[in-house]
Coordinates of C-alpha atoms and ligand atoms in Angstrom, one line a residue:
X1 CA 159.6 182.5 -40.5
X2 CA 156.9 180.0 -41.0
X3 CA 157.5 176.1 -42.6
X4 CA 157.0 176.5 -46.2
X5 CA 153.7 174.2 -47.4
X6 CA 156.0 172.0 -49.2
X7 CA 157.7 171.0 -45.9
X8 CA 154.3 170.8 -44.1
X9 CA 152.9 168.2 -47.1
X10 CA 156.7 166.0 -46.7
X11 CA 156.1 165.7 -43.4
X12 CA 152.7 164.8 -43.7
X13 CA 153.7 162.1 -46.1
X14 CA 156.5 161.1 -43.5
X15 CA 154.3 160.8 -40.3
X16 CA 151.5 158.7 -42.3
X17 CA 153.0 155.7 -41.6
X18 CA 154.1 154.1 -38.4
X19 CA 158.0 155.0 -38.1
X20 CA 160.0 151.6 -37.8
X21 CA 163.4 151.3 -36.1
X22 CA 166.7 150.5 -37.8
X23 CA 168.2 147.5 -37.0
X24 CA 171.3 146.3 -39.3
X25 CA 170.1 148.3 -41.6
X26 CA 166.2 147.0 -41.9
X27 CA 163.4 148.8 -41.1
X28 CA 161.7 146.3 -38.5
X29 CA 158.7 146.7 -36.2
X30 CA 160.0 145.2 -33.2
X31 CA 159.3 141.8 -31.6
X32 CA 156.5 143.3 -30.0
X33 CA 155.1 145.5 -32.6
X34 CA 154.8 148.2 -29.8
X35 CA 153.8 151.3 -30.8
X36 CA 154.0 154.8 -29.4
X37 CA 152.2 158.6 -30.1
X38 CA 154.0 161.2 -30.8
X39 CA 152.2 164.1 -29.2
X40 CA 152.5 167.9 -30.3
X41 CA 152.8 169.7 -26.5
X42 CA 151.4 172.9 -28.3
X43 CA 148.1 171.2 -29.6
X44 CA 147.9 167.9 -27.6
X45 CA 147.0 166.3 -30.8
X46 CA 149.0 162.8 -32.0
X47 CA 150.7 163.8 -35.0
X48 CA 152.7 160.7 -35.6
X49 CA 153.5 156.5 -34.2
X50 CA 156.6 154.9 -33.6
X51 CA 157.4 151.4 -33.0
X52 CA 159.5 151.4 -29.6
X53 CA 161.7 148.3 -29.2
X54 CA 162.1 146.2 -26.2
X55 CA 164.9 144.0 -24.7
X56 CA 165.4 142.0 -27.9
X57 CA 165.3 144.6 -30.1
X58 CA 167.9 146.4 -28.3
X59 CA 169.7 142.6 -27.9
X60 CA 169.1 142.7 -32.1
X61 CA 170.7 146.3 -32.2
X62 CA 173.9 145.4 -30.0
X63 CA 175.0 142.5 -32.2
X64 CA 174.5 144.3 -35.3
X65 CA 176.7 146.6 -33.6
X66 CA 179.4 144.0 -32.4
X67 CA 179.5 142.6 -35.5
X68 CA 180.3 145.3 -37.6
X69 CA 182.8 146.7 -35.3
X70 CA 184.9 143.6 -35.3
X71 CA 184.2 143.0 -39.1
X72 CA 185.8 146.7 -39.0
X73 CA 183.0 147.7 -42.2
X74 CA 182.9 151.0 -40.6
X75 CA 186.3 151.5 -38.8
X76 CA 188.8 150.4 -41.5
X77 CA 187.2 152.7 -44.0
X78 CA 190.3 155.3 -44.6
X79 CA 189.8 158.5 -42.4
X80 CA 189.1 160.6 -45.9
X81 CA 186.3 158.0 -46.3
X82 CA 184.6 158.3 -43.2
X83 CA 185.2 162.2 -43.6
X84 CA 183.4 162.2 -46.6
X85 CA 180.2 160.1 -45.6
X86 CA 179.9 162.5 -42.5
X87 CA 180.1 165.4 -45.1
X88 CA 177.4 163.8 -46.9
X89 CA 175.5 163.5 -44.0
X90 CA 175.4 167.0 -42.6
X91 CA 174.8 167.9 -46.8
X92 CA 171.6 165.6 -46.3
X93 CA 170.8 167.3 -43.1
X94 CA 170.3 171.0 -44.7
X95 CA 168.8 169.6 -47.6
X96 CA 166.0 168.4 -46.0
X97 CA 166.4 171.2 -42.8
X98 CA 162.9 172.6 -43.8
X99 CA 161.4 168.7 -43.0
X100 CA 163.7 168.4 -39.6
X101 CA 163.2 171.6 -38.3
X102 CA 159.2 171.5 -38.7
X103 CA 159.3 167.9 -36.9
X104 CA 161.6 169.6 -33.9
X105 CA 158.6 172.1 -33.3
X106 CA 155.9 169.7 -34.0
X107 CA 157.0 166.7 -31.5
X108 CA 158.8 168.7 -29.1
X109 CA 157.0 172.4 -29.5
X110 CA 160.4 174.6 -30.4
X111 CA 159.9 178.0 -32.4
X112 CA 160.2 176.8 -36.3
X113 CA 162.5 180.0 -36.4
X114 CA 164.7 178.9 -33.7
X115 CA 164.9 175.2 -34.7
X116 CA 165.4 176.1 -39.0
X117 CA 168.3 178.9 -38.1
X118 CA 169.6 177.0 -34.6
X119 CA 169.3 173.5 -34.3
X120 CA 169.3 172.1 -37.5
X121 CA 172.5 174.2 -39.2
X122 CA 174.0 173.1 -35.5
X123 CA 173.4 169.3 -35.9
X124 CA 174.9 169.7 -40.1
X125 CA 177.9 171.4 -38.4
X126 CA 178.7 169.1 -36.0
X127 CA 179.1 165.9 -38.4
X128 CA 181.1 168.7 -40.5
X129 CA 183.3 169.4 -37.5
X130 CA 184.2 165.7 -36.6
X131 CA 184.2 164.7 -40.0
X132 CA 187.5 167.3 -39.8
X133 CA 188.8 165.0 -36.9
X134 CA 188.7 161.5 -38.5
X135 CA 191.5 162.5 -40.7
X136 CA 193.6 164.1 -37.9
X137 CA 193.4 161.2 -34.8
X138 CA 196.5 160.2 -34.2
X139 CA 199.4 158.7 -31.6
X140 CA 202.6 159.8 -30.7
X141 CA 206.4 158.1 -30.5
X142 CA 208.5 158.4 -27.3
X143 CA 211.8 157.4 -26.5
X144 CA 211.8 155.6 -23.5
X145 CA 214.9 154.9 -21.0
X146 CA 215.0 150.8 -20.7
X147 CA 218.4 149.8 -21.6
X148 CA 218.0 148.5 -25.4
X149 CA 216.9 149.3 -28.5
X150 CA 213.3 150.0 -28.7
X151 CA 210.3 151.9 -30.6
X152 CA 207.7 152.9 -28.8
X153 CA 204.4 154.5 -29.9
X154 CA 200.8 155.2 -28.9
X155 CA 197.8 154.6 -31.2
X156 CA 194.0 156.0 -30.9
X157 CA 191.6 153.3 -31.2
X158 CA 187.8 153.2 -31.1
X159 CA 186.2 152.8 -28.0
X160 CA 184.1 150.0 -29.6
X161 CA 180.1 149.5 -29.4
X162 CA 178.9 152.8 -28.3
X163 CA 175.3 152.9 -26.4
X164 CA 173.8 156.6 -26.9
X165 CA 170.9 158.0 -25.1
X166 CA 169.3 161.4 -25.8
X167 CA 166.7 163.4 -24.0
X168 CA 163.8 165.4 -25.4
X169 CA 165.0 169.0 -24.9
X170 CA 167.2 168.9 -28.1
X171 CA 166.6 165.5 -29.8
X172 CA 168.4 166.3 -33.5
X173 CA 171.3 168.1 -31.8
X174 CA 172.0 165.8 -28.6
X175 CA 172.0 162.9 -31.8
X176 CA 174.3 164.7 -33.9
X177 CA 176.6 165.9 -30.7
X178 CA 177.1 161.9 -29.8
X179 CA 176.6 160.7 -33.5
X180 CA 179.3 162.8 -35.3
X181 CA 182.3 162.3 -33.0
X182 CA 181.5 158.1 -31.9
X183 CA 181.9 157.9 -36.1
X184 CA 184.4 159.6 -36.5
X185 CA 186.2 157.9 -34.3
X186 CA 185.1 154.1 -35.8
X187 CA 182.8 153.4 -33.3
X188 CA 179.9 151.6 -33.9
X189 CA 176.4 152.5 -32.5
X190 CA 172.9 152.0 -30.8
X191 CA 171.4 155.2 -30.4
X192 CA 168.4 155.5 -27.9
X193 CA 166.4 158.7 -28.4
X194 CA 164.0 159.8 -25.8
X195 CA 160.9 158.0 -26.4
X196 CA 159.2 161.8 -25.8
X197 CA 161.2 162.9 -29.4
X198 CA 161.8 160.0 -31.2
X199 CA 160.6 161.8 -34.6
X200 CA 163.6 163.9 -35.7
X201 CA 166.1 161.2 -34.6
X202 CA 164.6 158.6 -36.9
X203 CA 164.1 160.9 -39.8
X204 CA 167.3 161.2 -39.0
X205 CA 168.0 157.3 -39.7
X206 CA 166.7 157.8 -42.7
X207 CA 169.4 160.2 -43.8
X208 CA 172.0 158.1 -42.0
X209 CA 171.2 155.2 -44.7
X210 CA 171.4 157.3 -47.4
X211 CA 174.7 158.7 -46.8
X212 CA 176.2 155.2 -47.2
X213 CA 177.4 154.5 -43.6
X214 CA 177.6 150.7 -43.6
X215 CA 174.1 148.9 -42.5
X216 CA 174.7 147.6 -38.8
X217 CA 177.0 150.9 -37.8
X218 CA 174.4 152.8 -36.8
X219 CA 171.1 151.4 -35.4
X220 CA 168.6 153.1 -34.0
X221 CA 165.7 152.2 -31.2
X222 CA 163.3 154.3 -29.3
X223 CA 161.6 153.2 -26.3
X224 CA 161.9 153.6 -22.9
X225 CA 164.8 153.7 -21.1
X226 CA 163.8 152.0 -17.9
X227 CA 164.2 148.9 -21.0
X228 CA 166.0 149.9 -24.0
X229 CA 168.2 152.2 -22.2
X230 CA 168.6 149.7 -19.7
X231 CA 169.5 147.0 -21.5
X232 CA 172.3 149.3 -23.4
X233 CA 173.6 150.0 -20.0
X234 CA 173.8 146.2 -18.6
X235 CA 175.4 144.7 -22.3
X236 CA 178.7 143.8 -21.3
X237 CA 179.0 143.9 -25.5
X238 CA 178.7 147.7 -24.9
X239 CA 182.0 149.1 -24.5
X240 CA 181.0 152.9 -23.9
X241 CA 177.1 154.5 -22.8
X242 CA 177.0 158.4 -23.8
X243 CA 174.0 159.4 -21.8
X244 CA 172.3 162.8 -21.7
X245 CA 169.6 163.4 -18.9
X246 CA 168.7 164.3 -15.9
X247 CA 171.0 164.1 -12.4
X248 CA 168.5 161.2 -11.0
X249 CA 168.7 158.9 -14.2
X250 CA 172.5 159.4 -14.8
X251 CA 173.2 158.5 -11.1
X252 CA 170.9 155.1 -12.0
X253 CA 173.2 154.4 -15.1
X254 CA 176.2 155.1 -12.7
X255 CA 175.1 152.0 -10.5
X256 CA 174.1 149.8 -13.2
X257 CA 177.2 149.6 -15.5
X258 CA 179.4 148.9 -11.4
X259 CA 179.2 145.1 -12.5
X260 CA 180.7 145.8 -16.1
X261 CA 182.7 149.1 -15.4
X262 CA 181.9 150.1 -18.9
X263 CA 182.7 153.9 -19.7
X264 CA 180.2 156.1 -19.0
X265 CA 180.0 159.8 -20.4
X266 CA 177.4 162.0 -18.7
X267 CA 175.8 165.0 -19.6
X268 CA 173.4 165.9 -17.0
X269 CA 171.3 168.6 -15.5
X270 CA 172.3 172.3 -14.2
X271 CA 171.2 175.6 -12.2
X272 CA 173.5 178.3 -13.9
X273 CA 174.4 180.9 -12.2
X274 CA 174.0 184.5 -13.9
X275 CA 176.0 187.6 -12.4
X276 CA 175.5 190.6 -13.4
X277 CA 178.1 193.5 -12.0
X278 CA 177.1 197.2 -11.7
X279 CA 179.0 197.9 -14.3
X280 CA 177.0 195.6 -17.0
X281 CA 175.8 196.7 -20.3
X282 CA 172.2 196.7 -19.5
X283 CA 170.9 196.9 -22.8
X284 CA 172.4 194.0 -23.7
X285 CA 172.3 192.2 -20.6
X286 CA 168.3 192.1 -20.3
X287 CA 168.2 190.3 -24.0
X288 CA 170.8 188.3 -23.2
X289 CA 169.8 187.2 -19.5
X290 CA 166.2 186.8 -20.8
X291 CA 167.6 184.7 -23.9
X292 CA 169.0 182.2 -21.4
X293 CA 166.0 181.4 -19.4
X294 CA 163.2 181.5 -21.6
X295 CA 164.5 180.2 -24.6
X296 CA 163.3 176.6 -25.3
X297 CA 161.0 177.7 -22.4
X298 CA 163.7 176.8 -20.0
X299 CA 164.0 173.2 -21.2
X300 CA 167.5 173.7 -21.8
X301 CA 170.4 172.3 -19.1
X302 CA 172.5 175.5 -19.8
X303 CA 169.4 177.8 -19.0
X304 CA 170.5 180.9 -16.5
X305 CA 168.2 180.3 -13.8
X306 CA 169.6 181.7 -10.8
X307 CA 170.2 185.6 -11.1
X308 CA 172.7 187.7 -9.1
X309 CA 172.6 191.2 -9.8
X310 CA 174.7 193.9 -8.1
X311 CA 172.5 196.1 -5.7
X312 CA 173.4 199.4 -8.1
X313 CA 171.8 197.9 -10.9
X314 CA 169.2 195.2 -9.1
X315 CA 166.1 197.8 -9.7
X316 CA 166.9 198.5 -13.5
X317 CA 167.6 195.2 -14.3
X318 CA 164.6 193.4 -12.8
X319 CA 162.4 195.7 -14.5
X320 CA 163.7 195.6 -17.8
X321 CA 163.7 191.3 -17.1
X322 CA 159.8 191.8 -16.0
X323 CA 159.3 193.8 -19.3
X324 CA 161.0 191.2 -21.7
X325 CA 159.0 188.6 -20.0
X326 CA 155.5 190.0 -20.4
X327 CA 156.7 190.8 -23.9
X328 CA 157.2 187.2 -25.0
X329 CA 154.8 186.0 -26.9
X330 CA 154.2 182.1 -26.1
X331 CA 152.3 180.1 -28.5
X332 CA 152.5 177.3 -31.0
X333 CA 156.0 177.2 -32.7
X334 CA 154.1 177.1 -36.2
X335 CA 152.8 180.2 -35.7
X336 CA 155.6 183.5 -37.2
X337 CA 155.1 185.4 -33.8
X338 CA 155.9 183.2 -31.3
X339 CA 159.3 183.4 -29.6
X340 CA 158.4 180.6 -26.5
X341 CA 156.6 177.1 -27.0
X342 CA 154.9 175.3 -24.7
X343 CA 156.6 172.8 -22.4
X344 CA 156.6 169.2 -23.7
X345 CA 153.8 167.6 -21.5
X346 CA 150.9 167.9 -18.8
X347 CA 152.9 166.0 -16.7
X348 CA 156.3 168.4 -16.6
X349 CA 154.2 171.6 -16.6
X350 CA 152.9 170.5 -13.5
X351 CA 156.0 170.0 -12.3
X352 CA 157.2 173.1 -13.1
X353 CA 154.0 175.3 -11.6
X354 CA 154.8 172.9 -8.3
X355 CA 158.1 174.2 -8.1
X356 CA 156.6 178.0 -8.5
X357 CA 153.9 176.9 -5.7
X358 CA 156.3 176.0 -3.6
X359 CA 159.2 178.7 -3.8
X360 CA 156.5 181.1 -2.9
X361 CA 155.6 178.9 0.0
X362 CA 159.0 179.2 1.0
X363 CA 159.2 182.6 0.4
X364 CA 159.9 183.6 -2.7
X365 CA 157.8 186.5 -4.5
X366 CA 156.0 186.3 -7.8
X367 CA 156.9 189.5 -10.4
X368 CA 155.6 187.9 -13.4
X369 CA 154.3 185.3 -15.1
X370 CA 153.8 181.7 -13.0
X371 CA 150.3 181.2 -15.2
X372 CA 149.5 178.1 -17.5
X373 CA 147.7 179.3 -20.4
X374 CA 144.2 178.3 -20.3
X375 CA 144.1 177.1 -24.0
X376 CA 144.8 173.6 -25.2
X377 CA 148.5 173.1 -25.2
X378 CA 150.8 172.3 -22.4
X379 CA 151.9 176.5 -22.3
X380 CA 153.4 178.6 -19.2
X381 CA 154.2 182.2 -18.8
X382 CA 157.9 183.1 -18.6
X383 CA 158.3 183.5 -14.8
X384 CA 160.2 185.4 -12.4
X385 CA 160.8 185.1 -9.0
X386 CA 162.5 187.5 -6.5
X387 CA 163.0 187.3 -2.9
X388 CA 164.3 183.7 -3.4
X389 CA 167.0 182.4 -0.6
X390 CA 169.8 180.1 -0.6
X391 CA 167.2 177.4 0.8
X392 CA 164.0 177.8 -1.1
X393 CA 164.0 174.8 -3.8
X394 CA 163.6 177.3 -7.3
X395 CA 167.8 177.8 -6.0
X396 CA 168.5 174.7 -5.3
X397 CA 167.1 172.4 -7.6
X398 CA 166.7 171.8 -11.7
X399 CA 163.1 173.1 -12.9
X400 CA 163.6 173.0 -16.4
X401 CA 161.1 175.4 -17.1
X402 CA 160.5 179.7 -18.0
X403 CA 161.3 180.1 -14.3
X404 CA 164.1 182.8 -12.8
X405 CA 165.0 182.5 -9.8
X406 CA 166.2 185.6 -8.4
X407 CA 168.9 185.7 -5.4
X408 CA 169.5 189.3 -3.5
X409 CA 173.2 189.6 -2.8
X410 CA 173.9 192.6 -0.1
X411 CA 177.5 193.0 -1.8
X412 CA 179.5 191.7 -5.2
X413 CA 182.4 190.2 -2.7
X414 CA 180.0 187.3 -1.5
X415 CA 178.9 186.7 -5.5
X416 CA 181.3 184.1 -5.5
X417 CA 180.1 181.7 -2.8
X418 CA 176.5 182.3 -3.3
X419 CA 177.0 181.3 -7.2
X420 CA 179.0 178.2 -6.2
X421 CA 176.6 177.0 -3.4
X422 CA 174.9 174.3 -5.7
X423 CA 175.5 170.4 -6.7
X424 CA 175.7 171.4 -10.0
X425 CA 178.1 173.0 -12.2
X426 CA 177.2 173.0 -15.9
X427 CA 177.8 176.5 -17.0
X428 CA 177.1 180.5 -16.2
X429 CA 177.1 183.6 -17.2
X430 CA 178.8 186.9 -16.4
X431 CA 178.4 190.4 -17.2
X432 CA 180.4 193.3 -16.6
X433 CA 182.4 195.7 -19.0
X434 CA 185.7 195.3 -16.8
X435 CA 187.9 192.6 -18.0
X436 CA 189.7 191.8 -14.8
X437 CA 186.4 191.5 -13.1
X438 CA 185.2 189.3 -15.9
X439 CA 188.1 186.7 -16.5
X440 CA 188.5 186.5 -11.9
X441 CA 184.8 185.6 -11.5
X442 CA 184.9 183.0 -14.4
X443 CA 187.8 181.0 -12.6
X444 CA 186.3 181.0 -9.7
X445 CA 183.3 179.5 -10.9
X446 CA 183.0 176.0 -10.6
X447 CA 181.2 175.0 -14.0
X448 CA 182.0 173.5 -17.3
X449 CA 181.6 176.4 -19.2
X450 CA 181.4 180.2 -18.6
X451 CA 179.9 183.0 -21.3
X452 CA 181.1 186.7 -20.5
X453 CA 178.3 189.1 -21.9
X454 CA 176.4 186.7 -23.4
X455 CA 174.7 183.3 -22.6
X456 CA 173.9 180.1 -24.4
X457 CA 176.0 180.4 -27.5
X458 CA 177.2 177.2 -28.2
X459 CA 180.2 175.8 -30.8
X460 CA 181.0 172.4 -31.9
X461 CA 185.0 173.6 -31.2
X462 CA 184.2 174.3 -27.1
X463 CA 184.1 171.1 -24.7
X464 CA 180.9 171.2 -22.7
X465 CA 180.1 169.4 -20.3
X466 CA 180.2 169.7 -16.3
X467 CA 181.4 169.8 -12.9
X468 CA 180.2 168.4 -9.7
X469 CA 176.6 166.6 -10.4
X470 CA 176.3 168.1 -13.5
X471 CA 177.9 165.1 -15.3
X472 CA 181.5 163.3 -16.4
X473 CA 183.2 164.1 -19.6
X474 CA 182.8 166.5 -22.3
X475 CA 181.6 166.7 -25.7
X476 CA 182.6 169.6 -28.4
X477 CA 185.8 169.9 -29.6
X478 CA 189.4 167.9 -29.6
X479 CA 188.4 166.6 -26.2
X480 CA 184.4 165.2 -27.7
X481 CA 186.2 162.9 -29.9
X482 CA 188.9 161.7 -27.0
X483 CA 185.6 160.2 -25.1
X484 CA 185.1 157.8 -27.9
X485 CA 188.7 156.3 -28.4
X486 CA 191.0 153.8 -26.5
X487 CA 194.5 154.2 -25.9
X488 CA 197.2 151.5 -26.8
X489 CA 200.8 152.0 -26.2
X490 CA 203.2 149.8 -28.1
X491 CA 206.5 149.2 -27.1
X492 CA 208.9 147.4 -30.1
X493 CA 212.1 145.6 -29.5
X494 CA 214.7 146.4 -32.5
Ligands
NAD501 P1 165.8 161.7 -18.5 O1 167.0 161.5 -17.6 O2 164.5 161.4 -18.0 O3 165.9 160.9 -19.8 C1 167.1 161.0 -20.7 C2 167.2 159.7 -21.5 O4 167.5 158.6 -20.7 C3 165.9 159.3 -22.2 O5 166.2 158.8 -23.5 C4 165.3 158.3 -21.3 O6 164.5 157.4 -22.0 C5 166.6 157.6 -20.9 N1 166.5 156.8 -19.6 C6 165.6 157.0 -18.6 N2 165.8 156.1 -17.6 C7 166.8 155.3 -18.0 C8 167.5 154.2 -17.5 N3 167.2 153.7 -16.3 N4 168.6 153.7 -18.2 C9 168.9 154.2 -19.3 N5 168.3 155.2 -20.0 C10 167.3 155.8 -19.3 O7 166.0 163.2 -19.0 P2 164.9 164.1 -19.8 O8 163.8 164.4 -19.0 O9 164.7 163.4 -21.1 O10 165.8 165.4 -20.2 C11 165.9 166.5 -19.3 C12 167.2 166.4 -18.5 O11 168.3 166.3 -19.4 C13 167.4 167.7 -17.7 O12 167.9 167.3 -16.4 C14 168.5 168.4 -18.5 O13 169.3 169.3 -17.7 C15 169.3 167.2 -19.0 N6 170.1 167.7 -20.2 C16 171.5 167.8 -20.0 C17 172.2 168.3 -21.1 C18 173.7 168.4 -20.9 O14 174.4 168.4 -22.0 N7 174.3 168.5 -19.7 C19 171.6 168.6 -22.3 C20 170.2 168.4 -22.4 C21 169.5 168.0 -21.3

């Protein structure tokens, strides 16, 4: 699948300008006028600029925000209102999917293929999903015991002015994941996307505007988050920050909103666990398994990293794993053939070849891949490592990159343990065709979410989110929109 030329000359015609912010509904420039690259990670060329806001930008964003919440523009719209603007919305989003999907691989180096038939369709379904909920939030009566006469009911409220802030890996989708359900719920907005991706997120604005959601109710500023994010953290006029990022920045946001006890939703970073009994239906395992890690190259917080494979099947599987690896082919996203992109900068492939470096120091052994590509283009081979123990760093720690770790395991009875001896506890896979094996090992997992016989697939109905250090909260489903409500008991004397 390759971006038609139509979409190619639209975009063209979209990234000739500098990209402005919205704030209450204007375009604006920012006090400063600062103005950031956006850089393609598969050609290292600047392909676009954005303005990035500052403190009073941001300070500009949060009382457009206050006052349209407490002018309720947004929030006393009837729920069939709202429903239909965020049906609109997702309409807008497919209609122009050719434009947003060719940005996602442009700016952040994602497969066209896997950003038109994933991402895009993903971020149109979740305003569809939510904009199901707004007509279905509701409170519930109880009868209480006080001698008297009394009615007594609960009501769901909006949260209030809801800060969100996206990372790079998924910048369309982690927007629409935090967008569709704050709406829904009446909330009004200042969404932060990572100033890596700012280029799908503000196209995005663009679409936001004309769907007719009130100017004000949604504004939108990139920058960096040691300032805008910052600031949206410190507001005491924010009632709610929806974060997604790594561990390190979401323990910074933790201490900073201490003085104002604001809510705090965090989605943060993971180091899956992947267990694969004797049992398993290889031929679908090795796609699957493979699917998990090198997929987005890695860059995803759900990616399988750490492998556990029964010692019946340990030979078969690693060498079907080493075959799908060499038989990815990595390369721009533009480009038909290519099923892994690069990884988004100089800066985090270093990171990631450090962490290769450095398992092997510690042991580890290298079966394939663990190359940069020596072409322009911040590209990596999809890696795999064996030999790796309980101590070496590639177990213990987040590389967001094509990088398996494999773990030996002497016998399936200490599976358990050795999958649960991490800080995180996003998500995981298991594979096995026995059902009783299947459903024990998932509760014993300690993760958000679990995938038997397959890995990745992700709904707008399933909560996600994590356990441990892999965040607080969840997004997806009944529970997403929960996150961005308040509840009021009321208690009437008859
Ligand atoms: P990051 O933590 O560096 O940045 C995330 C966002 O936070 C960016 O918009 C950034 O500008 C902003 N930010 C940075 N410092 C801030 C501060 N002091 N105050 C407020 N905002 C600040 O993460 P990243 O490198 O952009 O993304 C990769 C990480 O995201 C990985 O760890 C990955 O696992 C995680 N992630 C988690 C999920 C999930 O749902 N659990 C999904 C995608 C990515």
């Amino acid at each position: 699948m390759t971006p038609t030329s139509t979409a190619l000359k639209q975009i063209q015609t979209f990234l000739a300008t500098e990209k402005k912010m919205l704030l209450n509904g204007q375009w604006c420039a920012g006090q400063k006028g600062e103005i950031l690259p956006a850089i393609n990670p598969a050609t290292e060329d600047i392909i676009g600029r954005f303005y990035a806001g500052g403190t009073g930008d941001v300070q500009v964003a949060i009382d457009a925000a206050h006052n349209s919440f407490h002018d309720k523009r947004w929030r006393n719209k009837t729920p069939a209102e709202k429903a239909r603007i965020l049906w609109r919305l997702a309409d807008l989003i497919e209609e122009h999917g050719d434009r947003l999907a060719l940005l996602e691989t442009l700016d952040g180096g994602k497969p066209y293929q896997a950003a038109r038939q994933g991402e895009i369709p993903m971020a149109a379904e979740s305003f569809r999903y939510y904009a199901g909920w707004c007509t279905k939030i509701s409170g519930r009566t109880s009868d209480i015991s006080i001698p008297g006469d009394f009615h007594c009911y609960s009501r769901r409220e909006p949260v209030g002015v809801v800060g969100l802030i996206t990372p790079w890996n998924g910048p369309l989708v982690m927007a629409a994941w935090k967008l569709a359900p704050a709406l829904a719920a009446g909330c009004s907005v200042i969404l932060k996307p990572s100033e890596v991706t700012s280029l799908s997120t503000l196209y995005l604005a663009e679409l936001i505007v004309e769907a007719g959601i009130p100017d004000g109710v949604v504004n939108i500023v990139p920058g960096p988050g040691a300032t805008v994010g910052a600031t949206l953290v410190n507001s005491p006029l924010v009632h709610k920050v929806s974060f997604t990022g790594s561990t390190q920045t979401g323990k910074s946001l933790v201490q900073a909103a201490m003085g104002n006890l604001k809510k705090l939703t965090l989605e943060l970073g993971g180091k899956s666990p992947v267990i694969v009994y004797k049992d398993a239906d290889l031929a679908k395992a090795i796609p699957g398994i493979a699917g998990g890690i090198f997929g987005n190259a890695g860059q995803v917080c759900v990616a399988g990293s750490r492998l556990f494979a029964a010692p019946e099947i340990y030979d078969d599987l690693l060498s079907g794993l080493i075959d799908y690896a060499q038989n990815i082919t990595v390369g721009d996203g533009v480009n038909p053939e290519t099923t892994m992109g690069p990884l988004i900068s100089e800066a985090h492939r270093a990171r990631v070849a450090g962490y290769v470096a450095k398992g092997l120091a510690q042991g580890a052994t290298l079966a394939t891949g663990g190359t940069a590509l020596d072409r322009k283009g911040y590209f990596m081979t999809p890696t795999i490592l064996t030999d790796v123990t309980p101590g070496n760093c590639v177990a213990a720690e987040e590389i967001f990159g094509p990088v398996l770790s494999v773990m030996k395991i002497d016998h399936m009875d200490h599976v358990i343990a050795a999958a649960n001896a991490t800080d995180f506890g996003l998500a995981g896979s298991v594979w096995t065709r026995d059902i009783s094996t299947a459903h024990k090992t998932v509760a014993d997992i300690r993760a958000g979410l679990m995938w038997i016989n397959c890995h990745g697939i992700p709904d707008m109905a399933i909560p996600f989110g994590g356990y441990n250090q892999s965040g607080w909260g969840r997004e997806g489903g009944p529970e997403g929109i929960e996150y961005y409500t308040e509840l009021k008991s009321v208690v009437t004397a008859l």
